[in-house]
PDB file of C-alpha atoms in Angstrom:
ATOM      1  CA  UNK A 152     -20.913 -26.333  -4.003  1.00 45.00           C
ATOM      2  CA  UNK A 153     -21.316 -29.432  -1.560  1.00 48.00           C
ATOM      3  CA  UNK A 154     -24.342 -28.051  -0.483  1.00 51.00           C
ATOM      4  CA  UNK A 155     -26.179 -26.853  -3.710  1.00 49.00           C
ATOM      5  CA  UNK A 156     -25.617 -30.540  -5.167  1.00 49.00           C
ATOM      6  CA  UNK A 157     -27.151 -31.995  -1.828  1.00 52.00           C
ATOM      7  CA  UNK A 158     -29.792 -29.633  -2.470  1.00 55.00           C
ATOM      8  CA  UNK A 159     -30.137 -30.969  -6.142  1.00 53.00           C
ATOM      9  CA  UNK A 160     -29.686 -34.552  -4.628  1.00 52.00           C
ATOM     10  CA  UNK A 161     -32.750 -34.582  -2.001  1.00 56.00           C
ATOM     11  CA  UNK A 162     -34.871 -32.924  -4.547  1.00 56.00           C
ATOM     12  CA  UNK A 163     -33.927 -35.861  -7.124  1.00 55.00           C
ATOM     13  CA  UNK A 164     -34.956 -38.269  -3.955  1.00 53.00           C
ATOM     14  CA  UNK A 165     -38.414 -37.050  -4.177  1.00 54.00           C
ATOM     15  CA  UNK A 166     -38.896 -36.719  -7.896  1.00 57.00           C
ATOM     16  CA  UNK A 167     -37.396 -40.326  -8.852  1.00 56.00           C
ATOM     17  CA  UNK A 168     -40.106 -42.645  -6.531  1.00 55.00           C
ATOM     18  CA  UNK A 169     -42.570 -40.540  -8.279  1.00 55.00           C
ATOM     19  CA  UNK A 170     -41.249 -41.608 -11.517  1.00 56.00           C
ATOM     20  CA  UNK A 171     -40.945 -45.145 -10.239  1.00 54.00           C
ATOM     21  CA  UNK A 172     -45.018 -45.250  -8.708  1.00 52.00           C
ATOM     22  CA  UNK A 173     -45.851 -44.925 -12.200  1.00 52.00           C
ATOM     23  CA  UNK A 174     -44.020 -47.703 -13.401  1.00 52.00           C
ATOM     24  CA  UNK A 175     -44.460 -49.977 -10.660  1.00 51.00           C
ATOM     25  CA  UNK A 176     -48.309 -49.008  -9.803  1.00 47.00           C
ATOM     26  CA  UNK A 177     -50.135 -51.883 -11.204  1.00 48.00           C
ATOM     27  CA  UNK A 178     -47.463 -54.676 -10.359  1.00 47.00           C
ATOM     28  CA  UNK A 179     -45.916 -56.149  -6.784  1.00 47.00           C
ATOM     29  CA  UNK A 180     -42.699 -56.950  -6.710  1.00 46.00           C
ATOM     30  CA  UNK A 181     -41.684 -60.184  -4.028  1.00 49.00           C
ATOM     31  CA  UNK A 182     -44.517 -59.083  -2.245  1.00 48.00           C
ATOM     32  CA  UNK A 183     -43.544 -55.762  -2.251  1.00 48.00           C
ATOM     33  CA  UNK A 184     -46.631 -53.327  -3.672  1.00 52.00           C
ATOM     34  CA  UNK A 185     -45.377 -50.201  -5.363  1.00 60.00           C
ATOM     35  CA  UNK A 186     -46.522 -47.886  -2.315  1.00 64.00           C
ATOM     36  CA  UNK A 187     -44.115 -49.529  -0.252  1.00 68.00           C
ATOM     37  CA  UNK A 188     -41.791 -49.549  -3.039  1.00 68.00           C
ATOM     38  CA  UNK A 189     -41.221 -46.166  -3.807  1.00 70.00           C
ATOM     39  CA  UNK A 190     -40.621 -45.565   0.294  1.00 73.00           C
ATOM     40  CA  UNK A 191     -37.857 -47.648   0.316  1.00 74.00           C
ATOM     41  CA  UNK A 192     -36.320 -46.096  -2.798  1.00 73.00           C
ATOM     42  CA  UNK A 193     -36.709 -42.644  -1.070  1.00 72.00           C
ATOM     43  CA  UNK A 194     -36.144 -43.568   2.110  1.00 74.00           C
ATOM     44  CA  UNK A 195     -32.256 -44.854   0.680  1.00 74.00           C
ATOM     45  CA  UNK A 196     -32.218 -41.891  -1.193  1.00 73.00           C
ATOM     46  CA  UNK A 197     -32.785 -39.801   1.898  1.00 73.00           C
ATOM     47  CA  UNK A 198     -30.069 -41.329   4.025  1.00 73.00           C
ATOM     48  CA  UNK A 199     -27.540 -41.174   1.665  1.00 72.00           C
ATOM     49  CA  UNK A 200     -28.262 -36.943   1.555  1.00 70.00           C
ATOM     50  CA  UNK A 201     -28.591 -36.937   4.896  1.00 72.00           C
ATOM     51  CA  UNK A 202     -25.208 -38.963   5.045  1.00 72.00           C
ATOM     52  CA  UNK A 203     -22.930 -36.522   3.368  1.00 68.00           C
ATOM     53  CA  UNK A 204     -24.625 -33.521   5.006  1.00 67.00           C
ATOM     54  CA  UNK A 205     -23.618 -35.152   8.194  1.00 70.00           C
ATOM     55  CA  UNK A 206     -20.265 -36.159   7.041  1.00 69.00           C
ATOM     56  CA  UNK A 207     -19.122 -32.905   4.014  1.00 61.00           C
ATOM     57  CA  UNK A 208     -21.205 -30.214   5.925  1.00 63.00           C
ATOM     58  CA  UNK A 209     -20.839 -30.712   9.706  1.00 69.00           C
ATOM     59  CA  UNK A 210     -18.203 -32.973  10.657  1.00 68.00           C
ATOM     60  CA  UNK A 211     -15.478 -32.239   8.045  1.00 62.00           C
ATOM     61  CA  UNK A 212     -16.639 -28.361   7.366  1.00 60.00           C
ATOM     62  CA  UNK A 213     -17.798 -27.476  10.903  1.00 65.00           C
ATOM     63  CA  UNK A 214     -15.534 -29.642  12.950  1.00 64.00           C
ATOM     64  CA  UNK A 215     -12.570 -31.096  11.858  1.00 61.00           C
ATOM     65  CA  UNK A 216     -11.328 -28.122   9.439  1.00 56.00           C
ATOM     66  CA  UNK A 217     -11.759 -25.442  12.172  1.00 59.00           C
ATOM     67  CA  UNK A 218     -10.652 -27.593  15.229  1.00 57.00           C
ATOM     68  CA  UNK A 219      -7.496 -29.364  13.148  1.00 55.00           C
ATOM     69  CA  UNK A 220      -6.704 -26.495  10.448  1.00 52.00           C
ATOM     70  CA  UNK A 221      -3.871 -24.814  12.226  1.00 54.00           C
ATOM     71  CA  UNK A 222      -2.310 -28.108  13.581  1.00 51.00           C
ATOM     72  CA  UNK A 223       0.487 -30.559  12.394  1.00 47.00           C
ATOM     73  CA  UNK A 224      -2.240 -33.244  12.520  1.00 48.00           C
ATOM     74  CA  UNK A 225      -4.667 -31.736   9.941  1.00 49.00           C
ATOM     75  CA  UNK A 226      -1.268 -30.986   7.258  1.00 50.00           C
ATOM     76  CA  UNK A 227      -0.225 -34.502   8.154  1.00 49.00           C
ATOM     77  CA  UNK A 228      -3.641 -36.407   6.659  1.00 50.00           C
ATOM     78  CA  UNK A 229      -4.992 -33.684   4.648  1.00 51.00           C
ATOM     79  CA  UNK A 230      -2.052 -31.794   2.369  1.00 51.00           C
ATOM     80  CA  UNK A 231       0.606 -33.086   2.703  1.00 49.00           C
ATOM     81  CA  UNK A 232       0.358 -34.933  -1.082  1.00 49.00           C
ATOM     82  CA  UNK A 233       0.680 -38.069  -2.333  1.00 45.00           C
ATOM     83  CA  UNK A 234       2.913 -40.073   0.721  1.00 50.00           C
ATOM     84  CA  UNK A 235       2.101 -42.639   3.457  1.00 54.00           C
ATOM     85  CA  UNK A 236      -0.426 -40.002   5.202  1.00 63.00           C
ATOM     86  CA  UNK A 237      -2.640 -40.689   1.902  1.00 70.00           C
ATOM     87  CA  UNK A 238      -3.421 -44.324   3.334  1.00 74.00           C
ATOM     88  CA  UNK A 239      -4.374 -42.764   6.773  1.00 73.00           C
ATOM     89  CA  UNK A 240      -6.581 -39.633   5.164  1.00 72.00           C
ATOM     90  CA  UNK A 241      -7.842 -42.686   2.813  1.00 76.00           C
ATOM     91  CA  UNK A 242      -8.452 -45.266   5.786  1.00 79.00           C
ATOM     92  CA  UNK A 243     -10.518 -42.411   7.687  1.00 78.00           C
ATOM     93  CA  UNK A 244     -12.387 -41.296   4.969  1.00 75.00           C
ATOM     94  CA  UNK A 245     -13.491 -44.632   4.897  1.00 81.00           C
ATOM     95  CA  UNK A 246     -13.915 -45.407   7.975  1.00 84.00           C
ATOM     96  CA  UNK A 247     -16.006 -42.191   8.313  1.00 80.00           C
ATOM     97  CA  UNK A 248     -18.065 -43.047   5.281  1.00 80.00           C
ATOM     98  CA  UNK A 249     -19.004 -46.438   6.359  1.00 85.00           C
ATOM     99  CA  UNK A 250     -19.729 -46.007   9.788  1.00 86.00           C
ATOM    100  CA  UNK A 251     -22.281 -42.887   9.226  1.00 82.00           C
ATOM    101  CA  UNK A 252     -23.640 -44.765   5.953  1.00 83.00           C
ATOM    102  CA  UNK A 253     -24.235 -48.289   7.684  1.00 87.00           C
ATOM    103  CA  UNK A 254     -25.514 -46.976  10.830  1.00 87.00           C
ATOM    104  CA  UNK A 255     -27.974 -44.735   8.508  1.00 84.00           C
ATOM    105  CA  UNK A 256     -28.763 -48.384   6.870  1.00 85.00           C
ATOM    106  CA  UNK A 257     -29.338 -50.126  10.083  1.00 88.00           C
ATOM    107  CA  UNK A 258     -31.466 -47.815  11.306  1.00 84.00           C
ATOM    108  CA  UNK A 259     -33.945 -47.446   8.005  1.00 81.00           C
ATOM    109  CA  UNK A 260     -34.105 -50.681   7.804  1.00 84.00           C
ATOM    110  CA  UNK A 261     -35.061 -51.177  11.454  1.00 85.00           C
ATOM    111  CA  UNK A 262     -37.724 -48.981  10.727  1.00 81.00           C
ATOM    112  CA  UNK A 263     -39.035 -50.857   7.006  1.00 78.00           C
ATOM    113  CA  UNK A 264     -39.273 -53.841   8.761  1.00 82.00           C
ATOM    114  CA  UNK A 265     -41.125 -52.815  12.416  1.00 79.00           C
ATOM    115  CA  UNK A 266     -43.276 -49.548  11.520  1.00 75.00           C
ATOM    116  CA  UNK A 267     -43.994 -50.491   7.493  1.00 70.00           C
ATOM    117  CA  UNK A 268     -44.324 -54.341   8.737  1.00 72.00           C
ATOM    118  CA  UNK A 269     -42.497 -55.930   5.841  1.00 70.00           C
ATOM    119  CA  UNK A 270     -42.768 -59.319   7.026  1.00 73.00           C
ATOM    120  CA  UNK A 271     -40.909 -60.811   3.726  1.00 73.00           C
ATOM    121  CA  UNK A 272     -37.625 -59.373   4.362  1.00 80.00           C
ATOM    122  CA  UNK A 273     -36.560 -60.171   0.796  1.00 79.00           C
ATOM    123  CA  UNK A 274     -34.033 -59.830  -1.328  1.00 81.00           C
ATOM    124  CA  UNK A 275     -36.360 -57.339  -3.371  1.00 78.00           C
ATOM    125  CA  UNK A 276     -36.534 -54.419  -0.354  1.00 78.00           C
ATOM    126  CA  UNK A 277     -32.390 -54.624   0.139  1.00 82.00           C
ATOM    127  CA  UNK A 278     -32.129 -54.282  -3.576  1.00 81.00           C
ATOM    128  CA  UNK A 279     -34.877 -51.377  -4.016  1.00 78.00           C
ATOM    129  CA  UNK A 280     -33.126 -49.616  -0.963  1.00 79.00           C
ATOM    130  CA  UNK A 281     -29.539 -50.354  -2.232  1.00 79.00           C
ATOM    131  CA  UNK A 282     -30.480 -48.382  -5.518  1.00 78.00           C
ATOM    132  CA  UNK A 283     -32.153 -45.558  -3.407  1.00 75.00           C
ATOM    133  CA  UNK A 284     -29.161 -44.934  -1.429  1.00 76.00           C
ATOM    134  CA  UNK A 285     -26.914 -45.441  -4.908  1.00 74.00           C
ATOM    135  CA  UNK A 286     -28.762 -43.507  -6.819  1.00 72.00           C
ATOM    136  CA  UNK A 287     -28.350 -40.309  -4.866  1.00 69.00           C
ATOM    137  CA  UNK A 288     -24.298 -41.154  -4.402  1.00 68.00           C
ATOM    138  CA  UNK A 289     -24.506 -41.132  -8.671  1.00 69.00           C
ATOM    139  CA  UNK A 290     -26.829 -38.066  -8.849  1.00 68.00           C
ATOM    140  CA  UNK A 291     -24.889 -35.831  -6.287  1.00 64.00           C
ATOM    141  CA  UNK A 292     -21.803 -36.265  -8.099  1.00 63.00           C
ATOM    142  CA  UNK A 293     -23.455 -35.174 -11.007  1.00 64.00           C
ATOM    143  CA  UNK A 294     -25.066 -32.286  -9.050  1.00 62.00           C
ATOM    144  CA  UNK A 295     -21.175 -30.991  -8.632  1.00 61.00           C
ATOM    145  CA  UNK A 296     -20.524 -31.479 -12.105  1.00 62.00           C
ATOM    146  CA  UNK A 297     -23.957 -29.645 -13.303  1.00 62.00           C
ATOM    147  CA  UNK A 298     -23.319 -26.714 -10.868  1.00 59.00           C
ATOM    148  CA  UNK A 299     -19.773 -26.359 -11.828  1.00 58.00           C
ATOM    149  CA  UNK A 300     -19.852 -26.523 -14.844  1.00 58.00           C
ATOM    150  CA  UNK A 301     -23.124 -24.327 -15.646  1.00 59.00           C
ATOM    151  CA  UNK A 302     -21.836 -21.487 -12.942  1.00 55.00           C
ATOM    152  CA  UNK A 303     -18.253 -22.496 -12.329  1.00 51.00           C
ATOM    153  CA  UNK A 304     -16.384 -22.593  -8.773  1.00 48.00           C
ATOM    154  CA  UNK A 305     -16.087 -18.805  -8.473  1.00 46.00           C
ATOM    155  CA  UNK A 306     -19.410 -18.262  -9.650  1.00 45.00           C
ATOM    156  CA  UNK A 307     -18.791 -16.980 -13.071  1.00 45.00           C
ATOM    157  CA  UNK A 308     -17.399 -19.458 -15.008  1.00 46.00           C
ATOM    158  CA  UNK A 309     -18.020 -23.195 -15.976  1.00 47.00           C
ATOM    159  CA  UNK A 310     -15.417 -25.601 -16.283  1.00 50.00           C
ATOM    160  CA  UNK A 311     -13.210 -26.404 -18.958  1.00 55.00           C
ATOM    161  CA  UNK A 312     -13.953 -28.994 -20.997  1.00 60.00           C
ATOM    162  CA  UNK A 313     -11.148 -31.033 -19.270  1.00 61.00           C
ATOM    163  CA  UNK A 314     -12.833 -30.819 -15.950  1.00 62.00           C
ATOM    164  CA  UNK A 315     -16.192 -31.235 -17.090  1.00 63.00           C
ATOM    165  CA  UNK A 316     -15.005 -34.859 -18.648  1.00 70.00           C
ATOM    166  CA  UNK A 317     -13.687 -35.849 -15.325  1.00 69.00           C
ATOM    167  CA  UNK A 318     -16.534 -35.314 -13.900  1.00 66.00           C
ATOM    168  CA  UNK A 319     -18.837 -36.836 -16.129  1.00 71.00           C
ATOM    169  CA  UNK A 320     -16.222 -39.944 -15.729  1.00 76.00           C
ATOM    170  CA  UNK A 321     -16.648 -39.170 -11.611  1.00 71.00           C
ATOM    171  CA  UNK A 322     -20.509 -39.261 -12.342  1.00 70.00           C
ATOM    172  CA  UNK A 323     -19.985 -42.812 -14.137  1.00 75.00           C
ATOM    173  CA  UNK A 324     -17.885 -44.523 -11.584  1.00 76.00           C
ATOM    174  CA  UNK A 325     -20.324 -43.135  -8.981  1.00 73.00           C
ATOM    175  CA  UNK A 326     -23.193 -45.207 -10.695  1.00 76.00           C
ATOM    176  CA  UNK A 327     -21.279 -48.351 -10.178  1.00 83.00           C
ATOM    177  CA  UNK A 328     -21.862 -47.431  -5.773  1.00 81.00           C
ATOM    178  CA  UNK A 329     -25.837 -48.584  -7.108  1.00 81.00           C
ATOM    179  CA  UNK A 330     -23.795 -52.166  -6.588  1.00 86.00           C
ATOM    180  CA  UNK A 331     -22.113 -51.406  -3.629  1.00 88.00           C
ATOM    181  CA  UNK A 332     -25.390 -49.930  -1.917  1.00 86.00           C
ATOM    182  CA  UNK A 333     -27.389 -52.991  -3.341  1.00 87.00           C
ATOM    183  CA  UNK A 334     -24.849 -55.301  -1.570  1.00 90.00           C
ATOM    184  CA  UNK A 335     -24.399 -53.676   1.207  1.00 91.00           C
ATOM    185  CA  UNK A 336     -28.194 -53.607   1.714  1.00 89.00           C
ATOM    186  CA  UNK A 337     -28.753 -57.363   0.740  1.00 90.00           C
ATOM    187  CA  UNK A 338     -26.366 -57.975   3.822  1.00 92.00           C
ATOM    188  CA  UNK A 339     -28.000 -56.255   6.524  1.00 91.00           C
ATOM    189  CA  UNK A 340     -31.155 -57.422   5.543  1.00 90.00           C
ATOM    190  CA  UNK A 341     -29.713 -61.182   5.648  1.00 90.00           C
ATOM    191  CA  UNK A 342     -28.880 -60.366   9.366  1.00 90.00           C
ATOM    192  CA  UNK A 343     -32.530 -59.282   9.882  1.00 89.00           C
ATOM    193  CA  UNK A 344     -33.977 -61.981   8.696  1.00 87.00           C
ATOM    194  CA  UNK A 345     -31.764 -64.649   9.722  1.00 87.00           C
ATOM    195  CA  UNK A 346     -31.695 -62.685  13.833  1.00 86.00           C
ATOM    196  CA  UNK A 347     -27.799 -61.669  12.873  1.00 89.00           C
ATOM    197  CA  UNK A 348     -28.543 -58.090  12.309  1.00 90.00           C
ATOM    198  CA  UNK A 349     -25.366 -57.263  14.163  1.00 92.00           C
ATOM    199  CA  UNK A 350     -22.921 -59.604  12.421  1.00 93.00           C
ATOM    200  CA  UNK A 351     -23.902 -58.878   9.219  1.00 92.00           C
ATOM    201  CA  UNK A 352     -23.863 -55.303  10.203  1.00 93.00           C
ATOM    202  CA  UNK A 353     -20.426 -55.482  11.281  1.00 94.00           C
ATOM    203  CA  UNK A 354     -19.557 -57.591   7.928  1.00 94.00           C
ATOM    204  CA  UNK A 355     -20.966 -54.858   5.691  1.00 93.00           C
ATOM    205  CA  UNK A 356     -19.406 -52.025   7.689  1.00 93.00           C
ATOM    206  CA  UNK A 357     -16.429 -53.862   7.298  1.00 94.00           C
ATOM    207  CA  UNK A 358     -16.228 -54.352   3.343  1.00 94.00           C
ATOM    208  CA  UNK A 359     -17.442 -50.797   3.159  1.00 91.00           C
ATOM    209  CA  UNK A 360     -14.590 -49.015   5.523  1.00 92.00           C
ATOM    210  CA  UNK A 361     -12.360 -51.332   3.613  1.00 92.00           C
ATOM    211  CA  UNK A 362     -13.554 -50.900  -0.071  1.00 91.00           C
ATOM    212  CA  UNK A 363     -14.108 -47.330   0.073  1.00 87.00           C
ATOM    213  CA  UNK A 364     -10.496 -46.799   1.945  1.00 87.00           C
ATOM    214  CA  UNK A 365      -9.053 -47.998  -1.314  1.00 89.00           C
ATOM    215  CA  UNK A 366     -11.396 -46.302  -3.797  1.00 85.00           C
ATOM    216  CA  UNK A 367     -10.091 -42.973  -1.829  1.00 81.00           C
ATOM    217  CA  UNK A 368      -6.469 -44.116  -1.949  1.00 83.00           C
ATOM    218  CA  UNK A 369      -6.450 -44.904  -5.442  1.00 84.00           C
ATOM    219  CA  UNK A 370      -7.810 -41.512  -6.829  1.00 77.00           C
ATOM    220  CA  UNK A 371      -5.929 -39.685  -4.316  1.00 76.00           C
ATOM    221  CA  UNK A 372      -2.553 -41.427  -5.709  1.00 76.00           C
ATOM    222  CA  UNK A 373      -3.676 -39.564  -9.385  1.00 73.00           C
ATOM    223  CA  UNK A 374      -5.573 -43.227 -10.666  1.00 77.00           C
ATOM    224  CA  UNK A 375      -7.663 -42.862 -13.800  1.00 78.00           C
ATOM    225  CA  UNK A 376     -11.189 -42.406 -13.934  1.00 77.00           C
ATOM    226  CA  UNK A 377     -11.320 -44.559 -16.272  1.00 82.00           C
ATOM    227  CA  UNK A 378      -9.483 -47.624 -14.713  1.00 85.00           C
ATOM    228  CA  UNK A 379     -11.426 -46.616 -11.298  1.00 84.00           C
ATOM    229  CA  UNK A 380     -14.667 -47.200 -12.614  1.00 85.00           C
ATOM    230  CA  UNK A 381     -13.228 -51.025 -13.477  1.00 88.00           C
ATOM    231  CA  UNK A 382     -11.953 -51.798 -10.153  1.00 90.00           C
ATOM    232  CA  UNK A 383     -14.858 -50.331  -8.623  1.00 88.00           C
ATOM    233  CA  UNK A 384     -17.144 -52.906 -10.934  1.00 88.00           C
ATOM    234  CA  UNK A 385     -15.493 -55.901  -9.744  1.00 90.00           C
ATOM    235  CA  UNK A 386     -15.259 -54.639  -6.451  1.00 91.00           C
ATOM    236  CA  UNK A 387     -18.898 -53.977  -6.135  1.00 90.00           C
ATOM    237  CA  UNK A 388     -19.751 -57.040  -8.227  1.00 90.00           C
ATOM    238  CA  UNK A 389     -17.753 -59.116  -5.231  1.00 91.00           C
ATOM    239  CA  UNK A 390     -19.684 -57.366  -2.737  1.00 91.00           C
ATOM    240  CA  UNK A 391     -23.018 -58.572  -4.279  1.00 90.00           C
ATOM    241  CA  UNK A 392     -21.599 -61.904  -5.007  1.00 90.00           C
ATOM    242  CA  UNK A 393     -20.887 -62.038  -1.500  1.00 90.00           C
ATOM    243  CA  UNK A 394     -24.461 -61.409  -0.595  1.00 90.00           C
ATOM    244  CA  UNK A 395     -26.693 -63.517  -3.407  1.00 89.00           C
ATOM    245  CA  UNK A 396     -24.165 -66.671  -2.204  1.00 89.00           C
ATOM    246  CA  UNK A 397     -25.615 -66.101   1.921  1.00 88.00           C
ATOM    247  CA  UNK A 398     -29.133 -65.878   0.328  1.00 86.00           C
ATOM    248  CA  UNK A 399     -28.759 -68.859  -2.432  1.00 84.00           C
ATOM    249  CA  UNK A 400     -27.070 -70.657   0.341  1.00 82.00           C
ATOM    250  CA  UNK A 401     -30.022 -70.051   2.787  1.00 78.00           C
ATOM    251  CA  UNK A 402     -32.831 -70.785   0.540  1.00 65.00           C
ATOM    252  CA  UNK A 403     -33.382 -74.053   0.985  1.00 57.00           C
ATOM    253  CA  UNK A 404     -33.682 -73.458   4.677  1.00 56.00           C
ATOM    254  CA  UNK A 405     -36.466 -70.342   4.344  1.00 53.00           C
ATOM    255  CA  UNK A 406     -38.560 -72.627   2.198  1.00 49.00           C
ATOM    256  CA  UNK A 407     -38.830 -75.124   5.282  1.00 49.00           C
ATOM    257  CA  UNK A 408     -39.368 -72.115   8.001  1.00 47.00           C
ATOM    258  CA  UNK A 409     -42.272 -70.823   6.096  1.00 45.00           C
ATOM    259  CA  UNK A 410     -43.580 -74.087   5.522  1.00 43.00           C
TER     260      UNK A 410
END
């Protein structure tokens, strides 16, 4: 199921910049053109699917589960309910998340700003690549939802309609991560521009180990959708605070350096 929404979510990473060269083909955007535009988007896109192949396919599927399955260990942080091991699985399913997410991050931007020579380092490509990266978190989510629900989990029947309004509810509170992503992005390209790519780096992987450790522990103690997608808003809306205060705060000083 993982797989056939990852599947459904690299497609979608393709198929949206193509969408977005029509809309953006005849303007720029912070001196961004549209070409360069529509890489970003799919480049976030991209590492986000690439992300949770990593993370669902091979290290949880192909090396923890076999490796851990039979052990005390694996019962201790993966069934063992609702008890104080739901803070440790929740604290290294964040931790896991951020580090392969933010290193993915680091690296695309690395290569935006050396092989595509974007010079500007704006606000613009953190924000273009912070919805490419979101937008595939949202759209995989809803790739588990479509596939279970049109051919079920055994393969013959869809879900009830129950299920299938949890998931669309999943699907919303998995939009809100276009926030995080944007944030998160913003950040890291701060540290780029400002020579701190590691502190910032460190900052966002930070916030992200620690935001999504609670997001896990909070639906795995039985939270509502419903009340997630809230916290998640004004968790995501601190995290891009956060980042428009370091540029706001900086602004006056880029106006003199490219003077």
């Amino acid at each position: 199921m993982v797989l056939n929404s990852l599947l459904f979510a690299v497609a979608a990473s393709f198929i949206m910049p193509v969408l977005l060269a029509f809309a953006f083909a005849k303007g720029n955007t912070e001196n961004i053109p549209g070409k360069k535009f529509v890489i970003v988007f799919a480049l976030g896109s991209l590492m986000y699917a690439l992300s949770e192949l990593l993370l669902r396919e091979f290290l949880l599927l192909k090396v923890i589960v076999p490796r851990f399955s039979d052990s005390l260990w694996y019962y201790y942080i993966f069934e063992n309910g609702v008890t104080n091991s739901t803070l440790y699985f929740s604290a290294f399913s964040g931790v896991t998340i951020a580090v392969l997410q933010e290193l993915f991050r680091f690296a695309v931007f690395f290569i935006v700003f050396k092989l595509l020579k974007d010079k500007s380092k704006s606000m613009t490509t953190a924000s273009v690549y912070g919805f490419g990266s979101g937008w595939m978190e949202s759209v995989s989510i809803l790739g588990v939802m479509a596939f279970s629900y049109l051919i079920g989990n055994d393969g013959e029947r869809g879900l009830d309609d129950i299920w299938a309004t949890r998931a669309l509810l999943a699907g919303i509170e998995r939009i809100v991560y276009l926030f995080y992503h944007v944030g998160y992005s913003m950040l890291i390209v701060y540290g780029f521009k400002h020579r701190k790519k590691i502190i910032m780096f460190l900052v966002a992987l930070v916030l992200h180990a620690g935001l999504t450790t609670i997001d896990v522990y909070l639906g795995k103690i039985g939270l509502e959708y419903t009340t997630l997608i809230f916290i998640n808003a004004a968790m995501a809306a601190a995290v891009c605070g956060l980042a428009i205060l370091l540029w706001k705060y900086t602004v006056k000083t880029d106006a003199n350096i490219d003077k």
